[in-house]
Short mmCIF file of C-alpha atoms in Angstrom, two decimals:
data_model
loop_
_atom_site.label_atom_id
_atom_site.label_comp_id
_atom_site.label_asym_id
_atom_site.label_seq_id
_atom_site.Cartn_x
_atom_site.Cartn_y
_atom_site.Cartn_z
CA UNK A 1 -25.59 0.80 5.36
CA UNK A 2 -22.49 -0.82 4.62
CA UNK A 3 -19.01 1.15 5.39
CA UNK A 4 -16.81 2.61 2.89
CA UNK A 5 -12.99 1.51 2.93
CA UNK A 6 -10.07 3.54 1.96
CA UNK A 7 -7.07 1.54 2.11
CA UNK A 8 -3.78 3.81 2.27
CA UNK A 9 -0.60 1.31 2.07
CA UNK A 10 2.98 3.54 2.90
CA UNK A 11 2.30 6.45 6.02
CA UNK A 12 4.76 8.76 4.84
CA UNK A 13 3.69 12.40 3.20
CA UNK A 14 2.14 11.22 0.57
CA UNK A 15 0.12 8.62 1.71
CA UNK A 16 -0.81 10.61 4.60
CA UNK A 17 -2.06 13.80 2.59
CA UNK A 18 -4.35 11.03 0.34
CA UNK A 19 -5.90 9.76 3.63
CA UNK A 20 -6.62 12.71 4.99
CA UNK A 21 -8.31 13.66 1.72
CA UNK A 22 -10.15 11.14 1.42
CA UNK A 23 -11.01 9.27 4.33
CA UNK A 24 -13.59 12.09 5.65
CA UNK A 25 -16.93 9.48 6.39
CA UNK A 26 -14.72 6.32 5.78
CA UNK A 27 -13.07 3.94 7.99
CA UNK A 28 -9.47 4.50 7.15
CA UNK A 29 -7.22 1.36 6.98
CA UNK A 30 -3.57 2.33 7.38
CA UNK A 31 -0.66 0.24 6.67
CA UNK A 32 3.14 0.44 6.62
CA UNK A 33 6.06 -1.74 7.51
CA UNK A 34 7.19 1.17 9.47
CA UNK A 35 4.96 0.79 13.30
CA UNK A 36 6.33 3.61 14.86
CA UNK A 37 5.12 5.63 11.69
CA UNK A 38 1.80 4.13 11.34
CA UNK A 39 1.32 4.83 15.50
CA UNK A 40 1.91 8.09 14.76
CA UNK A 41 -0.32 8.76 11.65
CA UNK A 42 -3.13 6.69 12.87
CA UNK A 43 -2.83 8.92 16.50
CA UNK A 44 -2.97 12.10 14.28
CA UNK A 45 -6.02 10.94 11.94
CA UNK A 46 -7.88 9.86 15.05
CA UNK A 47 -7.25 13.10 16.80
CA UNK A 48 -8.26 15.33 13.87
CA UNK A 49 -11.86 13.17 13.84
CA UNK A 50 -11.39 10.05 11.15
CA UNK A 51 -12.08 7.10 12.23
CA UNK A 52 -8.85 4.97 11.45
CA UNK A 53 -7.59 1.47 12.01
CA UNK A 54 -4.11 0.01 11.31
CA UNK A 55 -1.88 -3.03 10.57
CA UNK A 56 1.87 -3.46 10.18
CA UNK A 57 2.36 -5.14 6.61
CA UNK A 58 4.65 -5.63 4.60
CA UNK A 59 4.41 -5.76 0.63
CA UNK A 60 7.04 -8.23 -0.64
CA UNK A 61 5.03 -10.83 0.98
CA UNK A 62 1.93 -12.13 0.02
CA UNK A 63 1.00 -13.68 3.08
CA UNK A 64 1.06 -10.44 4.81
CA UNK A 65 -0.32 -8.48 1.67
CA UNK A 66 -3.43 -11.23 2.20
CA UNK A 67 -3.66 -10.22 6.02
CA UNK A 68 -4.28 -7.10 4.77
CA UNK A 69 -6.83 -7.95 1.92
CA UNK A 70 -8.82 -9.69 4.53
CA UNK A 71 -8.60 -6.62 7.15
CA UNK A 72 -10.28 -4.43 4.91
CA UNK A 73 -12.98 -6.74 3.57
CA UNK A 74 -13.77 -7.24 7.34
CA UNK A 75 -14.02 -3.11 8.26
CA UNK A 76 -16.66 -2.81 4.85
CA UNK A 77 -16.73 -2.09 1.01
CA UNK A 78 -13.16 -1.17 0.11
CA UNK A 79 -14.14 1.71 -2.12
CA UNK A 80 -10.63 3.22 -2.40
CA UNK A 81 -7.11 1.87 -2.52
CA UNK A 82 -3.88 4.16 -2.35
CA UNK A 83 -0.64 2.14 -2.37
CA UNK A 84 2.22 4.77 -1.71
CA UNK A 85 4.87 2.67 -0.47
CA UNK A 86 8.21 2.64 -1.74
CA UNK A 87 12.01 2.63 -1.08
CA UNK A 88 14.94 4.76 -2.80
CA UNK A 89 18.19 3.66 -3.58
CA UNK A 90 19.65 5.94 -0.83
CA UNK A 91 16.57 3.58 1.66
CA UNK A 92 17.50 -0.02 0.93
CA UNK A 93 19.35 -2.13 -1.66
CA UNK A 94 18.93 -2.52 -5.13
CA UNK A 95 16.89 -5.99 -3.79
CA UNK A 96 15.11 -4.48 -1.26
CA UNK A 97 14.01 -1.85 -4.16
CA UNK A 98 13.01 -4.20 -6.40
CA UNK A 99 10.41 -6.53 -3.65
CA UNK A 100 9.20 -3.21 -1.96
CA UNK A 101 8.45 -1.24 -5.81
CA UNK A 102 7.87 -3.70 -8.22
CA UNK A 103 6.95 -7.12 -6.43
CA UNK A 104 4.67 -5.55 -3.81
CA UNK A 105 2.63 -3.19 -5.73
CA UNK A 106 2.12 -6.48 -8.08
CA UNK A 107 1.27 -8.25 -4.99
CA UNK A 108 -1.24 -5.36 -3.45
CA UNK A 109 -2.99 -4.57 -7.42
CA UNK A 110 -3.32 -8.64 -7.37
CA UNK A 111 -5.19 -9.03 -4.02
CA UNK A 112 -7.28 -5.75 -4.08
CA UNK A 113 -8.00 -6.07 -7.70
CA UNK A 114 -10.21 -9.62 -6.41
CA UNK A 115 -11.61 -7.46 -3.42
CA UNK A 116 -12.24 -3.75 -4.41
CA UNK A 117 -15.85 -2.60 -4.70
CA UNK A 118 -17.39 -2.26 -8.59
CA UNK A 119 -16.99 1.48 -9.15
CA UNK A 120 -14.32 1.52 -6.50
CA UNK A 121 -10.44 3.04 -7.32
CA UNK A 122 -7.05 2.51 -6.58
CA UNK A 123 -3.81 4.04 -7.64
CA UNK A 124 -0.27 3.42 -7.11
CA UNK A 125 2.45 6.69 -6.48
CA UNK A 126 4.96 4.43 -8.16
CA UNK A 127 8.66 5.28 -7.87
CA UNK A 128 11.17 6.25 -10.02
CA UNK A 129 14.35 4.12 -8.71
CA UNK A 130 13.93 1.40 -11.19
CA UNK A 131 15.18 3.84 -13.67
CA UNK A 132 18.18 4.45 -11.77
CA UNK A 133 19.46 0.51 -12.11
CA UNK A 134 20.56 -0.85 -15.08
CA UNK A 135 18.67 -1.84 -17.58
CA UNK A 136 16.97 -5.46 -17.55
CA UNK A 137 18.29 -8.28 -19.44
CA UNK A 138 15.81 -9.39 -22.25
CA UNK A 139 15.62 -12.72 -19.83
CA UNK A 140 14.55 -10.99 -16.57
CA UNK A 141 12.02 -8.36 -18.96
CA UNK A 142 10.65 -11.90 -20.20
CA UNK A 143 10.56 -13.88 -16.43
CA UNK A 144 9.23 -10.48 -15.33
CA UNK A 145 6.32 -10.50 -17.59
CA UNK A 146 5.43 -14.07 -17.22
CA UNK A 147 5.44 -13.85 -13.21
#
């Protein structure tokens, strides 16, 4: 019998409530950027009976957004994906917004969308802090939609 997956990208509240939810009888793969955070999350899954793995990753970059593909291919049949991280403007930079909430989810829908199980799910909690920047040129809506 072949394992089910449930990928759960971004440790904080959120991401943590959907793993705990739904990673009863999976192998839980947590990641964040954040490894003091996913330590901690992981140690508390773990304790309260799932069985849970981790890796540091980081979403702007699609080497490390391929690390992770290939992690959870390895532990079984990804059946579920949860993508929950994101910054604010009060986190990071408009920049660091934009690779974190726009490029990585495009990244993490492009590499699981290869990889996830028929019948299998994912979802992104997306962010609202693009709507708090000004609006796009018609040139960057256009490079954006090409990319």
């Amino acid at each position: 019998m072949t394992t089910e997956v449930l990928v759960v990208i971004g440790v904080g509240g959120m991401g943590q409530a959907i793993a705990r939810r739904q990673g009863a009888g999976k192998t839980v793969l947590l990641a964040d950027f954040n490894e003091d955070a996913l330590g901690s999350a992981a140690w508390t899954m773990t304790r309260d009976g799932h069985t849970v793995q981790t890796l540091v990753v980081d979403v702007s970059s699609p080497d490390s957004v391929d690390c992770l593909a290939q992690r959870a291919t390895e532990l079984g049949a990804i059946t579920q994906l949860a993508h929950t991280a994101g910054l604010s403007p009060t986190q990071a930079s408009a920049q660091a917004v934009l690779r974190v909430d726009l490029l990585g989810v495009a990244l993490v829908l492009e590499a699981f969308g290869k990889i996830i199980t028929p019948g299998g799910a994912g979802v992104v909690i997306a962010s609202m802090a693009a709507h708090l920047f000004p609006a796009l040129t018609a040139e960057q809506e256009h490079a954006l939609a090409r990319s």
